[in-house]
Structures are given as structure tokens and as C-alpha cells.
mmCIF file of C-alpha atoms in Angstrom:
data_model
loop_
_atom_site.group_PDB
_atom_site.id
_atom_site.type_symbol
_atom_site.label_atom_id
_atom_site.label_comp_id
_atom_site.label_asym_id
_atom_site.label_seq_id
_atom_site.Cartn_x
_atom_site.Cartn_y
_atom_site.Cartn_z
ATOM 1 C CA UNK A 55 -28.117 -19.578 11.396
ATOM 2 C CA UNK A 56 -26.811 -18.376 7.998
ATOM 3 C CA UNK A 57 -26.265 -15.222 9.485
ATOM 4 C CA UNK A 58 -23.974 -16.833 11.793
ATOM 5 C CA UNK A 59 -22.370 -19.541 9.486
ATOM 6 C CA UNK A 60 -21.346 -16.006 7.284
ATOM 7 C CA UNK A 61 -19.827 -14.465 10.211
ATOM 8 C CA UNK A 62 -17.769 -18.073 10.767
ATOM 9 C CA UNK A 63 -16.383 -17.750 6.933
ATOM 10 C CA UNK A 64 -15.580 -14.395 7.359
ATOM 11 C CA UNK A 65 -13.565 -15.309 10.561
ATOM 12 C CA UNK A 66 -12.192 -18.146 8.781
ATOM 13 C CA UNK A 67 -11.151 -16.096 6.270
ATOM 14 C CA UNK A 68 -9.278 -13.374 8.512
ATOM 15 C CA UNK A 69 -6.869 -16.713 10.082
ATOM 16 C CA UNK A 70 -5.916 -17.579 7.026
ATOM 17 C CA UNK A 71 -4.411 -13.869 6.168
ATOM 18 C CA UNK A 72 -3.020 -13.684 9.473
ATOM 19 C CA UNK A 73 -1.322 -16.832 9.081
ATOM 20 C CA UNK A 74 -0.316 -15.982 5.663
ATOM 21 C CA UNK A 75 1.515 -12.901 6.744
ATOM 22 C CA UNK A 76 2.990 -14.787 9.894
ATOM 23 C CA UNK A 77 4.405 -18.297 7.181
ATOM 24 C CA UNK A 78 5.194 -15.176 4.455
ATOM 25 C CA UNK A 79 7.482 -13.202 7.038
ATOM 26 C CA UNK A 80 9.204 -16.359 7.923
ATOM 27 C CA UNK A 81 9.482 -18.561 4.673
ATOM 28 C CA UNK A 82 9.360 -15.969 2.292
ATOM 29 C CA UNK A 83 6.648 -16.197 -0.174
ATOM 30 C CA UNK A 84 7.911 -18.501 -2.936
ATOM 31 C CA UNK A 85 8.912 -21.293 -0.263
ATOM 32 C CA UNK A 86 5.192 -21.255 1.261
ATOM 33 C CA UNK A 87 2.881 -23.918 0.354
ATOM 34 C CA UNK A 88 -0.871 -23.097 0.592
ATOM 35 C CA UNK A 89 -0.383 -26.557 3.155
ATOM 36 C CA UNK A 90 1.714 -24.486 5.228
ATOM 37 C CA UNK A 91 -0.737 -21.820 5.756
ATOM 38 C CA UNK A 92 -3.563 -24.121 6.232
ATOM 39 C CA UNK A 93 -1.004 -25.588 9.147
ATOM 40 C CA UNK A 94 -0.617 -22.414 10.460
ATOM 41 C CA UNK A 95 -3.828 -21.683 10.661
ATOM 42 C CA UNK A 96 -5.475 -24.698 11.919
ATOM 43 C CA UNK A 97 -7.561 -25.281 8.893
ATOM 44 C CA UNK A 98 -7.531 -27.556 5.865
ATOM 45 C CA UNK A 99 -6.498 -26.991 2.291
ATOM 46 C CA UNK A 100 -10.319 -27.275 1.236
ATOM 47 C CA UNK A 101 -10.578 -23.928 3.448
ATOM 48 C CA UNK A 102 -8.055 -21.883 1.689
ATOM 49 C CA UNK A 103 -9.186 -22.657 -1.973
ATOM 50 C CA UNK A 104 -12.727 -21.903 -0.197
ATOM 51 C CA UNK A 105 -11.757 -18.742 0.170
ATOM 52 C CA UNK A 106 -9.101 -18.121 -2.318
ATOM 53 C CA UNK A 107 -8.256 -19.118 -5.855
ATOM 54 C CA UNK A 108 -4.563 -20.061 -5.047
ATOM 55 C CA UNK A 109 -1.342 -18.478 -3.341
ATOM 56 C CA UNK A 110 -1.270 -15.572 -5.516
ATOM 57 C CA UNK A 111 -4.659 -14.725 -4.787
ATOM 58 C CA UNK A 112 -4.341 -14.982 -0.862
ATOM 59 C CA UNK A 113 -1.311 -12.818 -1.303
ATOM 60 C CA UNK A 114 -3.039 -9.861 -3.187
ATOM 61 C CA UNK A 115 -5.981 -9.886 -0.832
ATOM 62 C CA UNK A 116 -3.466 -9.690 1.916
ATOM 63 C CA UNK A 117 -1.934 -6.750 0.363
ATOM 64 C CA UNK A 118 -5.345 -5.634 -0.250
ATOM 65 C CA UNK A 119 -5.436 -4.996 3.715
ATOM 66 C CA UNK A 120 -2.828 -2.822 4.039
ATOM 67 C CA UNK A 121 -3.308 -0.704 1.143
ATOM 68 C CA UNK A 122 -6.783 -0.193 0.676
ATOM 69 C CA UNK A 123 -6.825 2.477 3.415
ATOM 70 C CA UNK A 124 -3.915 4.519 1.519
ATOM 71 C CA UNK A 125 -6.050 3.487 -2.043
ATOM 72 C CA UNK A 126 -8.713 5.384 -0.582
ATOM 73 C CA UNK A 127 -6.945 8.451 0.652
ATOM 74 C CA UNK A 128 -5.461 8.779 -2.372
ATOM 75 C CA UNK A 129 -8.964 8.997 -4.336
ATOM 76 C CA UNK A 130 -10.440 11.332 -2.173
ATOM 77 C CA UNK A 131 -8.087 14.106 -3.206
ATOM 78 C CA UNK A 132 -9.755 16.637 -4.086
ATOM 79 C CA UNK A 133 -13.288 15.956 -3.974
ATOM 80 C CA UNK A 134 -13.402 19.041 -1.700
ATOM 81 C CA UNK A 135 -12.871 22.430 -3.422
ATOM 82 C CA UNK A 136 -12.315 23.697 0.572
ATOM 83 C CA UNK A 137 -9.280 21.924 0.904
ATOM 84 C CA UNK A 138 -6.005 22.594 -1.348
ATOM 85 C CA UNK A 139 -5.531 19.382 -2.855
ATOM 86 C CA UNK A 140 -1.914 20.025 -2.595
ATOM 87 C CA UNK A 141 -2.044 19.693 1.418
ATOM 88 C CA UNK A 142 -4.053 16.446 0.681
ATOM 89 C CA UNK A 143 -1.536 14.821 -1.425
ATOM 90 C CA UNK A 144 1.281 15.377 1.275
ATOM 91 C CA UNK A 145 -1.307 14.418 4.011
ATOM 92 C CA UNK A 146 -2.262 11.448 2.396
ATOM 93 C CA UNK A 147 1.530 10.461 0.855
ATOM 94 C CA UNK A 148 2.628 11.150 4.582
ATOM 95 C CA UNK A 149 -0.838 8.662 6.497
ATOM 96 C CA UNK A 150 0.887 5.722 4.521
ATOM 97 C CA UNK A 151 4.321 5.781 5.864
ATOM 98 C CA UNK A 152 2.807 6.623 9.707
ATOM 99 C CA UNK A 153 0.825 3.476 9.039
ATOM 100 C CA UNK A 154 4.309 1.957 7.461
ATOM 101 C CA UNK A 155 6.077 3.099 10.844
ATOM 102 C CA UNK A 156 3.471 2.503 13.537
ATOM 103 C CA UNK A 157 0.992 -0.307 12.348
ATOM 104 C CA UNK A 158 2.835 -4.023 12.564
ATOM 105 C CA UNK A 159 0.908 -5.879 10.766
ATOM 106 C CA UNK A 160 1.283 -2.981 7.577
ATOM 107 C CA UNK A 161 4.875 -2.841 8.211
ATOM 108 C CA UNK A 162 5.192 -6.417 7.847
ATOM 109 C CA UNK A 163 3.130 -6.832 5.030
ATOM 110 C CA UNK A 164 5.517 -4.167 2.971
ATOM 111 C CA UNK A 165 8.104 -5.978 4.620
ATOM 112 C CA UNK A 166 6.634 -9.142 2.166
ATOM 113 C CA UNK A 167 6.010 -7.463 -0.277
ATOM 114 C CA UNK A 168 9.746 -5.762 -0.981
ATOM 115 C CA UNK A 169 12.203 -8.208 0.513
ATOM 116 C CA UNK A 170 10.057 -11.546 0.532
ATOM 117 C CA UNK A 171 8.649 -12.641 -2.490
ATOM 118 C CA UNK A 172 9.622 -13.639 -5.976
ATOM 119 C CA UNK A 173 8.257 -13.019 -9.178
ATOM 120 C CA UNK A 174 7.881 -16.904 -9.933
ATOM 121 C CA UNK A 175 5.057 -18.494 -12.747
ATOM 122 C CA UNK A 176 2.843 -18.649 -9.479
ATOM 123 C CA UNK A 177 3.022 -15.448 -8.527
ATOM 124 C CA UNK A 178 3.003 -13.645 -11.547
ATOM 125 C CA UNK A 179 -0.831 -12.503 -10.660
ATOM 126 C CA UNK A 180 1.233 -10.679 -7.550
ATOM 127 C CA UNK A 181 3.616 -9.231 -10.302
ATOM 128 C CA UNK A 182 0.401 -7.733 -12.320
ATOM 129 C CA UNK A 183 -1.250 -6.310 -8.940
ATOM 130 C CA UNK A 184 1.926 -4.492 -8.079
ATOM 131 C CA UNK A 185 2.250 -2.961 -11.240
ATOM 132 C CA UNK A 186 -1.591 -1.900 -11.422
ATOM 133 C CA UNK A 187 -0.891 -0.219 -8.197
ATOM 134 C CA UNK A 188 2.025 1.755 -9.377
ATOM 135 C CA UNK A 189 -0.143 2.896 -12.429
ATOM 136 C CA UNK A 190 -3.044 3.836 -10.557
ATOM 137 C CA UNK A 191 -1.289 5.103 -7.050
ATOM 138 C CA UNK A 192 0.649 7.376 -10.153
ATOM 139 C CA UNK A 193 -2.363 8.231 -11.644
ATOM 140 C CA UNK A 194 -3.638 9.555 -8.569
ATOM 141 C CA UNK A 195 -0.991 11.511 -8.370
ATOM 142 C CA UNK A 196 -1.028 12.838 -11.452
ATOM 143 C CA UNK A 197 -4.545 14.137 -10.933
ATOM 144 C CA UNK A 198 -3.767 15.648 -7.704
ATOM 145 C CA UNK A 199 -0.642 17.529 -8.885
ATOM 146 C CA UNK A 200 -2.920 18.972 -11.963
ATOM 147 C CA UNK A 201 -5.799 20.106 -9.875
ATOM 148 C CA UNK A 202 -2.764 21.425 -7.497
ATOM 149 C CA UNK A 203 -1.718 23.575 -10.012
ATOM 150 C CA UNK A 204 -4.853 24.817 -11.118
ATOM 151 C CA UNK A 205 -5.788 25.644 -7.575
ATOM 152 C CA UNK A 206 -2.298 28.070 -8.064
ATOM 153 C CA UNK A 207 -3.285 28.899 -11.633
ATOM 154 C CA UNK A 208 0.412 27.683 -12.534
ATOM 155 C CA UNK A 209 1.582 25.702 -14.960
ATOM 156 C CA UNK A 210 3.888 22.706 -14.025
ATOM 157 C CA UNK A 211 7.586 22.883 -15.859
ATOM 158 C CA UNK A 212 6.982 19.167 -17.119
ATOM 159 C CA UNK A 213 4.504 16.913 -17.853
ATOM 160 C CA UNK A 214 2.116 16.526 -14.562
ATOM 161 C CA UNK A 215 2.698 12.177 -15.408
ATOM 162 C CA UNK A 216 6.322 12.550 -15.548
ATOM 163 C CA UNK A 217 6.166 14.780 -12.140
ATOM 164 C CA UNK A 218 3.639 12.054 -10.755
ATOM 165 C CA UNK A 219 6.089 9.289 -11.633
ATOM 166 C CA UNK A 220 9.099 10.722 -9.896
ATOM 167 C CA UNK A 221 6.747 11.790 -6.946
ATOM 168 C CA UNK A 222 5.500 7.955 -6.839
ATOM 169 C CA UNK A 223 9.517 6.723 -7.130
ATOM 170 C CA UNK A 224 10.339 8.652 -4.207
ATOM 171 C CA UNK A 225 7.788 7.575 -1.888
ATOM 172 C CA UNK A 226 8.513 3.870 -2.961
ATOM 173 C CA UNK A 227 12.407 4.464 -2.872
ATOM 174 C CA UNK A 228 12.038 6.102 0.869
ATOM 175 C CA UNK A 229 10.000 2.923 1.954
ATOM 176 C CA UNK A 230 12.352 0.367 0.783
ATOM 177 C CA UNK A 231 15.209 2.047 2.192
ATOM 178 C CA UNK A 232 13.697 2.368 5.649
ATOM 179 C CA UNK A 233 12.566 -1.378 5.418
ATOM 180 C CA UNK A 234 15.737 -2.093 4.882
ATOM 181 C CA UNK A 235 17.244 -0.345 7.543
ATOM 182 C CA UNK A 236 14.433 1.773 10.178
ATOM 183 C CA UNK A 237 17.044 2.204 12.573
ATOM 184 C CA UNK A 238 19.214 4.855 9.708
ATOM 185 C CA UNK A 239 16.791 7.698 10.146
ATOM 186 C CA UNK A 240 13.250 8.884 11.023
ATOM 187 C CA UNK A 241 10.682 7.780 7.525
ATOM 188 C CA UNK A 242 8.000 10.737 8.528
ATOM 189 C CA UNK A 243 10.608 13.280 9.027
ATOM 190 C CA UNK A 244 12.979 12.128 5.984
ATOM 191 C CA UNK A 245 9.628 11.766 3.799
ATOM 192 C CA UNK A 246 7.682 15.430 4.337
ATOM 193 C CA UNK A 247 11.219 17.235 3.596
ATOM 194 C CA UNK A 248 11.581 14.956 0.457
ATOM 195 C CA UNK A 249 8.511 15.233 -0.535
ATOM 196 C CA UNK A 250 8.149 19.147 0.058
ATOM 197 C CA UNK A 251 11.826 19.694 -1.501
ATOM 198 C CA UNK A 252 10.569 17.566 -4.462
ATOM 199 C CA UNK A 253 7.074 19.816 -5.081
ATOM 200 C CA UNK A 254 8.511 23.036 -4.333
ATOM 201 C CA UNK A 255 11.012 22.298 -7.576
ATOM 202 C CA UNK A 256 7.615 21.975 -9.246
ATOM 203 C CA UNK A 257 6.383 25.346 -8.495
ATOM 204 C CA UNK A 258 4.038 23.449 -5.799
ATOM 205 C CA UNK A 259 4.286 24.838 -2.268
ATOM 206 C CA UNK A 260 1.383 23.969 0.636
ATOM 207 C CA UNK A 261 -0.335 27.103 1.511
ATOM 208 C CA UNK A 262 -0.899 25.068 5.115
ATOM 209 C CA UNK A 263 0.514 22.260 6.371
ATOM 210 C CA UNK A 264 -0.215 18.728 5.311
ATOM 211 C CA UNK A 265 2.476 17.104 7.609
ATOM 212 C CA UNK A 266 1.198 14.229 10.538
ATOM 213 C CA UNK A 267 0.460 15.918 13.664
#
């Protein structure tokens, strides 16, 4: 029986996200009550705060969906001295747009997340997520363009966290562009010559590919 009533929570739980994303895309975040979700969702209010400590809350663990596959990617770089963590960086840099580009639900939710929300007193919880994900997707970076390097026994010609926050920029700046406007040009194919143009001025060149197949 408890086994079951945890298995009703957790689907709970899952309608309320969905129905978040679905109120977000249309309302925009800052116009959304938690009422409107609940609506949407065919629960009550009592459900949500069940679940979640208030909008902002809902909204990171939304996020939380869609990023937490890319999070993961991102921390596995180099972790195995077979692979040249160089070709893992672009692999995994690359995974996240192809989920940007093919998945709906993660192309909405960036969709949210860039052109939908506000940085309001109520949200500011979703201000301090996004920038803890900048530091650490940069730190990631950083780490992956050092070990890169030492893999090439080459030293980069500037400081491996200024190269990781120009690499980060660009991926973020290609996103938002093609959110704005996915019909303008091709993400994957725009993204692995950025992103390969942008290394090689480090001194950083693949020695296979890391491109989506």
C-alpha cells in the first residue's frame, strides 16, 4: 500500500511539471499563479505546496528535467583516460543542443527559461539557479579544457576560466539565437563549426570526431 501511495505522489508530482511547462509556455512565468497550475493539472493548491515550496521551486525542478542529463555529461568528462577529453567536451556541448533541437518538451523548457520568465522578488530563487548553472556548467568546462591540454602537453594562450567562459557564452548565445528564430539555420551544424573554430584558436583540435552522428 505505501509502496503504491509513493508511486501515486510521484505521478502526482510529474502532472504538476507537465502542467507547469504547458501554463509557463502560454502565460509566461511571472503571470502564472501556482492556482493556475493546480487548474491545469487537475489538482489542488494543497498538492503543489505538497510537493513544492512555491513557484520558484516548481520552476527549478522543472529545469532540473531538462538539464540534469547535460549536468551529467558534462561531469563525466574525463573520468576515462581512453577517451580525449577534448572529443568529450564537443560530444557532450553538441548532446545538449540535439536534445535542444529534437526533444519538445527540452526545447520548450529553454524556450521558458530565455524568453518567458522574469527576474521578479518571486523568482529570484530561479535567478540564483541560473547563475549556479553558468558557474558550474563553466567550471566544467574549465576542467575539461585543462585536462584537454594536458592530454596535448600544450599550454592554453589564456587563462583555461577565461577560455571556459567564452566557450560557455557561445553555446548559450547559439541557443538563444536559434530559440529565437530555428527556422535561420541548422543549431548542430552552426554549433560543431563554432565550437571547433572557437578551440582550434586555443591550440585545441579533436584528434577524432566528437560531432552527433
Amino acid at each position: 500500500m505505501a509502496r503504491r501511495t509513493k508511486e501515486d505522489a510521484q505521478a502526482t508530482r510529474q502532472q504538476l511539471l507537465q502542467a507547469a511547462q504547458r501554463v509557463f509556455a502560454e502565460k509566461g512565468v511571472s503571470r502564472t499563479s501556482l492556482q493556475d497550475i493546480a487548474q491545469a493539472a487537475g489538482a489542488s493548491r494543497g498538492a503543489i505546496y505538497w510537493h513544492f515550496k512555491n513557484k520558484a521551486d516548481l520552476f527549478n525542478a522543472m529545469m532540473k528535467c531538462a538539464t540534469l542529463p547535460m549536468e551529467q555529461a558534462m561531469q563525466q568528462i574525463g573520468h576515462d583516460a581512453r577517451q580525449d577529453p577534448l572529443v568529450e567536451l564537443e560530444r557532450a556541448m553538441l548532446q545538449a543542443m540535439q536534445s535542444i533541437v529534437e526533444d519538445a518538451d527540452t526545447r520548450a523548457i529553454f524556450e521558458i527559461a530565455t524568453m518567458k520568465i522574469e527576474y521578479v522578488d518571486e523568482l529570484l530563487a530561479v535567478k540564483e539557479r541560473h547563475a549556479q548553472c553558468s558557474v558550474d556548467g563553466t567550471r566544467e568546462m574549465q576542467r575539461s579544457l585543462q585536462e584537454a591540454a594536458a592530454h596535448r602537453a600544450i599550454t592554453l594562450p589564456v587563462a583555461a576560466e577565461i577560455a571556459a567562459r567564452g566557450l560557455h557564452g557561445l553555446m548559450v548565445g547559439l541557443i538563444q539565437s536559434w530559440m529565437l528564430a530555428p527556422e535561420a539555420f541548422e543549431l548542430l551544424l552552426v554549433a560543431q563549426s563554432a565550437i571547433r573554430t572557437y578551440l582550434a584558436g586555443l591550440g585545441l583540435r579533436p584528434e577524432a570526431s566528437g560531432g552527433i552522428t
